[in-house]
Short mmCIF file of C-alpha atoms in Angstrom, two decimals:
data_model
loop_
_atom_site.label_atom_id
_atom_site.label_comp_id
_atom_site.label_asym_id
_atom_site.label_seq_id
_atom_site.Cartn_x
_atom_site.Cartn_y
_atom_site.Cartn_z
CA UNK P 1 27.94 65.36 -26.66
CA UNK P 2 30.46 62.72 -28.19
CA UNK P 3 33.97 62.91 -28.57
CA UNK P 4 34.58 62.27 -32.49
CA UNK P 5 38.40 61.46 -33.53
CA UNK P 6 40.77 60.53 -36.56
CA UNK P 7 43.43 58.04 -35.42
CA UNK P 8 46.29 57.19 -37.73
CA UNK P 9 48.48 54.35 -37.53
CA UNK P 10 51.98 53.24 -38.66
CA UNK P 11 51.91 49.57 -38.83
CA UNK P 12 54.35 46.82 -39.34
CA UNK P 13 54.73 46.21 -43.06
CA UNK P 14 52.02 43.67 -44.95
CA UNK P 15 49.54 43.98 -41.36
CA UNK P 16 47.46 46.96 -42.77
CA UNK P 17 44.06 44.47 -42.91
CA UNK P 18 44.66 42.54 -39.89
CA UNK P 19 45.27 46.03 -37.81
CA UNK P 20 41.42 47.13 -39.46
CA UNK P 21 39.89 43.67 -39.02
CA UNK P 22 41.01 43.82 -35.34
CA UNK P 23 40.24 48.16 -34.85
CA UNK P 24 36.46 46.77 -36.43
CA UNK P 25 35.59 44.89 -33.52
CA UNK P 26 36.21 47.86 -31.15
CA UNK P 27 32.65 49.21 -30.68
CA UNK P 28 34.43 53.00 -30.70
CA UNK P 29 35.72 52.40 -33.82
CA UNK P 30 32.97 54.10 -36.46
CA UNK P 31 35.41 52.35 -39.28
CA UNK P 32 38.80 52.20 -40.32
CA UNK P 33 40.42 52.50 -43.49
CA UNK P 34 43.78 51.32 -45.06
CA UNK P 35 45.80 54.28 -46.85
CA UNK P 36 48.66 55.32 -48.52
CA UNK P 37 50.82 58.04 -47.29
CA UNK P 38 52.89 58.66 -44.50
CA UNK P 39 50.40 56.11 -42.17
CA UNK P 40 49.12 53.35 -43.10
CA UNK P 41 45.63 53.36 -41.48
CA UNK P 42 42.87 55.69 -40.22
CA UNK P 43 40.29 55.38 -37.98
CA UNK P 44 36.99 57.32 -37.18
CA UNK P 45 36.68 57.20 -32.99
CA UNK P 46 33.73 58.29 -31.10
CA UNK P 47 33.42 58.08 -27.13
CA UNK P 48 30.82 59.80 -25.11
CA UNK P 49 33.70 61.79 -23.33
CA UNK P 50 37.41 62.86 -23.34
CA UNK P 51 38.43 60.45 -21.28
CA UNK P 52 36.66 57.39 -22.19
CA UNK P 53 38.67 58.17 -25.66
CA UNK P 54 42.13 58.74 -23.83
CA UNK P 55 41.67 55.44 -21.90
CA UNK P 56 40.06 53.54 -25.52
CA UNK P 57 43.40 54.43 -27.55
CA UNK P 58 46.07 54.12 -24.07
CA UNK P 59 44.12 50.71 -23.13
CA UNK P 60 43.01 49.27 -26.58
CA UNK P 61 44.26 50.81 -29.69
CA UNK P 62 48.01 50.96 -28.66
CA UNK P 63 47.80 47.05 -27.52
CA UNK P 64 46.96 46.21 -30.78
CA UNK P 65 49.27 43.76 -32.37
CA UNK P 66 51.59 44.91 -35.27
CA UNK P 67 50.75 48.90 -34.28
CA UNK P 68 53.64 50.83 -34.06
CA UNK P 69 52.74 54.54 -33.84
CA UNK P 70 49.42 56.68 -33.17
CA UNK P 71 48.45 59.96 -34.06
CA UNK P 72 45.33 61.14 -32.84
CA UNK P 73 43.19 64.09 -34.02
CA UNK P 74 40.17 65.42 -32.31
CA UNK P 75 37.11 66.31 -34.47
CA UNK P 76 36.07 70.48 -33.35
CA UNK P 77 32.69 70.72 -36.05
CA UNK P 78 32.03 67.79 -38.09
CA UNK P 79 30.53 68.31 -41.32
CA UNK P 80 28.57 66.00 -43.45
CA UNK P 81 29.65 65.94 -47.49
CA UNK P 82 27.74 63.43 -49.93
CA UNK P 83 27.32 60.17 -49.58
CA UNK P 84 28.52 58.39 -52.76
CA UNK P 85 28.96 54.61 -53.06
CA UNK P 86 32.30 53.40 -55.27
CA UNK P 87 31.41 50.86 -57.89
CA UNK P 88 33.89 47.69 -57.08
CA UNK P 89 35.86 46.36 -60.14
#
């Protein structure tokens, strides 16, 4: 069974899409999203244990440049909603 995770990230001011284009090429990394609110970017984590996902965020996601604080949240039952697709403008 995988480990699934939220990680949310503080990041240095104006880096919000170079922190997701780099947390993209992670192959953990399910996809990562810039937000508004108290952080500045989430990311959906999956590892095949507990700790291959400690070492992924101590190793990788905490050397990543411009990242200045992590909060991570582990995933107990994951439920699937809709899947709708957002018209661009």
């Amino acid at each position: 069974m995988s480990i699934l995770a939220y990680v949310l990230f503080k990041v240095s001011s104006g880096t919000e899409r170079e922190v997701c284009q780099k947390l993209i090429e992670f192959s953990e990394v399910v996809h990562a999203d810039i937000i508004f609110g108290e952080y500045d970017v989430v990311a959906k984590v999956e590892t095949p244990e507990l700790d291959n996902l400690e070492e992924f965020i101590s190793l990788k996601i905490r050397n990543v440049p411009n990242v200045l604080v992590t909060s991570t949240m582990i995933v107990s039952r994951e439920y699937k909603g809709k899947n709708r697709v957002r018209k661009q403008s």
